[in-house]
Short mmCIF file of C-alpha atoms in Angstrom, two decimals:
data_model
loop_
_atom_site.label_atom_id
_atom_site.label_comp_id
_atom_site.label_asym_id
_atom_site.label_seq_id
_atom_site.Cartn_x
_atom_site.Cartn_y
_atom_site.Cartn_z
CA MET A 234 -3.42 7.62 -18.01
CA SER A 235 -1.06 4.84 -17.04
CA VAL A 236 0.02 3.95 -13.51
CA PHE A 237 3.49 5.15 -14.42
CA LYS A 238 2.35 8.54 -15.67
CA TRP A 239 0.04 9.01 -12.68
CA LEU A 240 2.94 8.30 -10.34
CA GLY A 241 5.22 10.57 -12.36
CA LEU A 242 7.48 7.75 -13.55
CA GLU A 243 8.12 6.14 -16.87
CA ALA A 244 9.28 2.53 -16.64
CA ARG A 245 12.66 2.00 -18.24
CA PRO A 246 14.16 -1.45 -18.58
CA GLN A 247 17.48 -1.99 -16.91
CA GLY A 248 19.77 -4.93 -17.16
CA GLY A 249 19.74 -8.00 -19.36
CA GLY A 250 17.63 -9.38 -22.13
CA SER A 251 14.73 -10.80 -20.13
CA ASP A 252 14.00 -7.40 -18.55
CA ILE A 253 13.96 -5.83 -21.98
CA GLU A 254 11.18 -8.20 -23.03
CA THR A 255 9.31 -8.58 -19.74
CA LEU A 256 9.08 -4.99 -18.56
CA PRO A 257 7.46 -3.60 -21.72
CA ARG A 258 4.95 -6.48 -21.68
CA ILE A 259 3.98 -5.71 -18.08
CA THR A 260 3.97 -1.97 -18.74
CA HIS A 261 1.73 -2.46 -21.76
CA ALA A 262 -0.71 -4.58 -19.73
CA LEU A 263 -0.88 -1.95 -17.00
CA GLU A 264 -1.36 0.84 -19.52
CA GLN A 265 -4.31 -1.05 -21.04
CA MET A 266 -6.01 -1.02 -17.65
CA ASP A 267 -8.95 1.29 -17.07
CA PRO A 268 -7.48 4.64 -15.91
CA ASP A 269 -9.71 4.76 -12.83
CA LYS A 270 -8.63 1.26 -11.80
CA ALA A 271 -4.99 2.18 -12.39
CA ARG A 272 -5.32 5.27 -10.15
CA TYR A 273 -7.11 3.20 -7.51
CA LEU A 274 -4.34 0.59 -7.48
CA ALA A 275 -1.63 3.25 -7.48
CA CYS A 276 -3.20 4.90 -4.44
CA PHE A 277 -3.77 1.54 -2.74
CA ALA A 278 -0.14 0.49 -3.21
CA PHE A 279 1.19 3.92 -2.19
CA ILE A 280 -0.80 3.83 1.06
CA LEU A 281 0.48 0.32 1.80
CA SER A 282 4.00 1.67 1.27
CA ARG A 283 3.23 4.56 3.58
CA VAL A 284 2.66 2.15 6.48
CA ALA A 285 5.52 -0.16 5.56
CA HIS A 286 7.86 2.83 5.46
CA ALA A 287 6.61 4.35 8.74
CA ASP A 288 9.59 2.87 10.60
CA LEU A 289 11.91 3.95 7.73
CA ASP A 290 12.45 0.34 6.62
CA ILE A 291 10.38 -1.70 4.21
CA SER A 292 11.25 -5.32 4.89
CA GLU A 293 11.16 -8.13 2.34
CA ARG A 294 8.21 -9.66 4.20
CA GLU A 295 6.31 -6.37 4.07
CA THR A 296 7.08 -6.07 0.37
CA ALA A 297 5.84 -9.61 -0.26
CA GLU A 298 2.62 -8.88 1.65
CA MET A 299 2.11 -5.66 -0.30
CA GLU A 300 2.51 -7.63 -3.54
CA ARG A 301 0.00 -10.22 -2.30
CA CYS A 302 -2.52 -7.50 -1.41
CA VAL A 303 -2.11 -5.70 -4.73
CA THR A 304 -2.48 -8.99 -6.61
CA ALA A 305 -5.59 -9.94 -4.63
CA TRP A 306 -7.36 -6.57 -4.68
CA GLY A 307 -6.20 -5.46 -8.10
CA GLY A 308 -6.53 -8.65 -10.08
CA LEU A 309 -2.98 -8.19 -11.36
CA SER A 310 -0.48 -10.82 -12.33
CA GLU A 311 2.39 -11.40 -9.93
CA GLU A 312 4.80 -9.54 -12.25
CA GLN A 313 2.45 -6.56 -12.54
CA ALA A 314 1.96 -6.43 -8.78
CA ILE A 315 5.72 -6.50 -8.21
CA LEU A 316 6.16 -3.58 -10.56
CA VAL A 317 3.32 -1.55 -9.03
CA VAL A 318 4.65 -2.17 -5.50
CA GLN A 319 8.20 -1.23 -6.47
CA ILE A 320 7.00 2.03 -7.99
CA ALA A 321 4.85 2.77 -4.93
CA LYS A 322 7.75 2.03 -2.57
CA THR A 323 10.04 4.35 -4.51
CA GLN A 324 7.45 7.12 -4.56
CA SER A 325 6.77 6.69 -0.84
CA ARG A 326 10.46 6.91 -0.01
CA LEU A 327 10.97 9.96 -2.21
CA PHE A 328 7.75 11.91 -1.73
CA GLY A 329 5.92 10.25 1.15
CA GLY A 330 5.90 13.15 3.53
CA THR A 331 4.46 15.55 0.99
CA ASP A 332 2.08 13.18 -0.83
CA ASN A 333 0.73 11.05 2.01
CA PHE A 334 -2.39 13.09 2.75
CA SER A 335 -3.24 13.93 -0.86
CA VAL A 336 -2.97 10.31 -2.05
CA THR A 337 -5.08 9.08 0.87
CA LYS A 338 -7.66 11.79 0.17
CA LYS A 339 -7.79 10.70 -3.48
CA PHE A 340 -8.26 7.07 -2.42
CA LYS A 341 -11.11 8.08 -0.10
CA GLU A 342 -12.84 9.81 -3.02
CA MET A 343 -12.49 6.73 -5.25
CA ALA A 344 -13.24 3.97 -2.74
CA ASP A 345 -16.52 2.96 -1.18
CA PRO A 346 -16.69 2.32 2.60
CA ALA A 347 -16.12 -1.44 2.18
CA GLN A 348 -12.99 -0.80 0.09
CA ARG A 349 -11.67 1.56 2.76
CA VAL A 350 -12.15 -1.14 5.39
CA ASP A 351 -10.42 -3.64 3.08
CA LEU A 352 -7.49 -1.23 2.83
CA LEU A 353 -7.32 -0.98 6.62
CA HIS A 354 -7.15 -4.79 6.88
CA SER A 355 -4.38 -4.74 4.27
CA LEU A 356 -2.47 -2.07 6.20
CA PHE A 357 -2.44 -4.23 9.31
CA ALA A 358 -1.51 -7.29 7.23
CA VAL A 359 1.47 -5.45 5.73
CA SER A 360 2.51 -4.03 9.07
CA SER A 361 2.34 -7.42 10.78
CA ALA A 362 4.10 -9.29 7.96
CA ASP A 363 7.32 -9.25 9.97
CA ASP A 364 5.40 -10.56 13.00
CA SER A 365 5.22 -7.19 14.73
CA VAL A 366 3.13 -4.05 14.34
CA SER A 367 5.43 -1.30 15.60
CA VAL A 368 4.13 1.73 17.43
CA LEU A 369 5.19 3.89 14.48
CA GLU A 370 3.29 1.70 12.03
CA GLU A 371 0.21 1.58 14.26
CA ASN A 372 0.23 5.38 14.59
CA GLU A 373 0.46 5.70 10.80
CA ILE A 374 -2.43 3.27 10.33
CA TRP A 375 -4.53 5.33 12.77
CA LYS A 376 -3.74 8.52 10.79
CA ILE A 377 -4.76 6.82 7.56
CA ALA A 378 -7.94 5.44 9.12
CA THR A 379 -8.84 8.93 10.29
CA GLU A 380 -8.11 10.40 6.85
CA LEU A 381 -10.33 7.71 5.29
CA GLY A 382 -13.21 8.51 7.63
CA ILE A 383 -13.14 5.12 9.35
CA THR A 384 -14.81 5.30 12.73
CA ASN A 385 -12.95 4.56 15.94
CA SER A 386 -15.11 1.49 16.59
CA GLU A 387 -14.41 0.09 13.08
CA TYR A 388 -10.70 0.71 13.63
CA VAL A 389 -10.67 -1.02 17.02
CA VAL A 390 -12.45 -4.10 15.66
CA ILE A 391 -9.93 -4.47 12.82
CA ARG A 392 -6.94 -3.72 15.05
CA SER A 393 -8.08 -6.38 17.53
CA ALA A 394 -7.52 -9.06 14.90
CA TYR A 395 -3.80 -8.19 15.12
CA ARG A 396 -3.62 -7.97 18.92
CA ASP A 397 -0.90 -10.62 19.23
CA LYS A 398 1.31 -8.71 16.75
CA ARG A 399 1.04 -5.28 18.40
CA GLU A 400 4.40 -4.15 19.80
CA VAL A 401 2.76 -1.85 22.34
CA LEU A 402 0.98 -4.81 23.98
CA ARG A 403 4.04 -7.04 23.88
CA ASN A 404 5.92 -4.45 25.91
CA LEU A 405 3.33 -4.66 28.68
CA GLN A 406 4.00 -8.33 29.35
#
């Protein structure tokens, strides 16, 4: 099953000639991916979008960080990562409230403990991409960490790496 089918979307080229050639090439490459890896990356990107969208705005910096994370963890080309992130952002905006828990549960089933910790690092990286981890984003990260079975002490250690970006601590100064 392709990333697009798993997410309930079929990629359709829009616009000029280069999209008509590029999009099918990227789509074909993603569809050739192992179905389990495709589901893993789809969940990973969706969960990143979940945090980025917690404050109802996904900034360009957050999007760029999501693309970087998906490229790094998924071994995708830049074009493929852009496409996966755009699909995940759209799905998160449209169905986030209803799919958040089920997608995170699916990721927990697929990922080993180290991959779950890697995701948590990525969530903080995306959230802090605009130089601030908002209270809404931090609360969403905590929910996800809990859903993934990450212990409080693991969470605190990872969160401490982003101490200078946390909005809640900036407000105390």
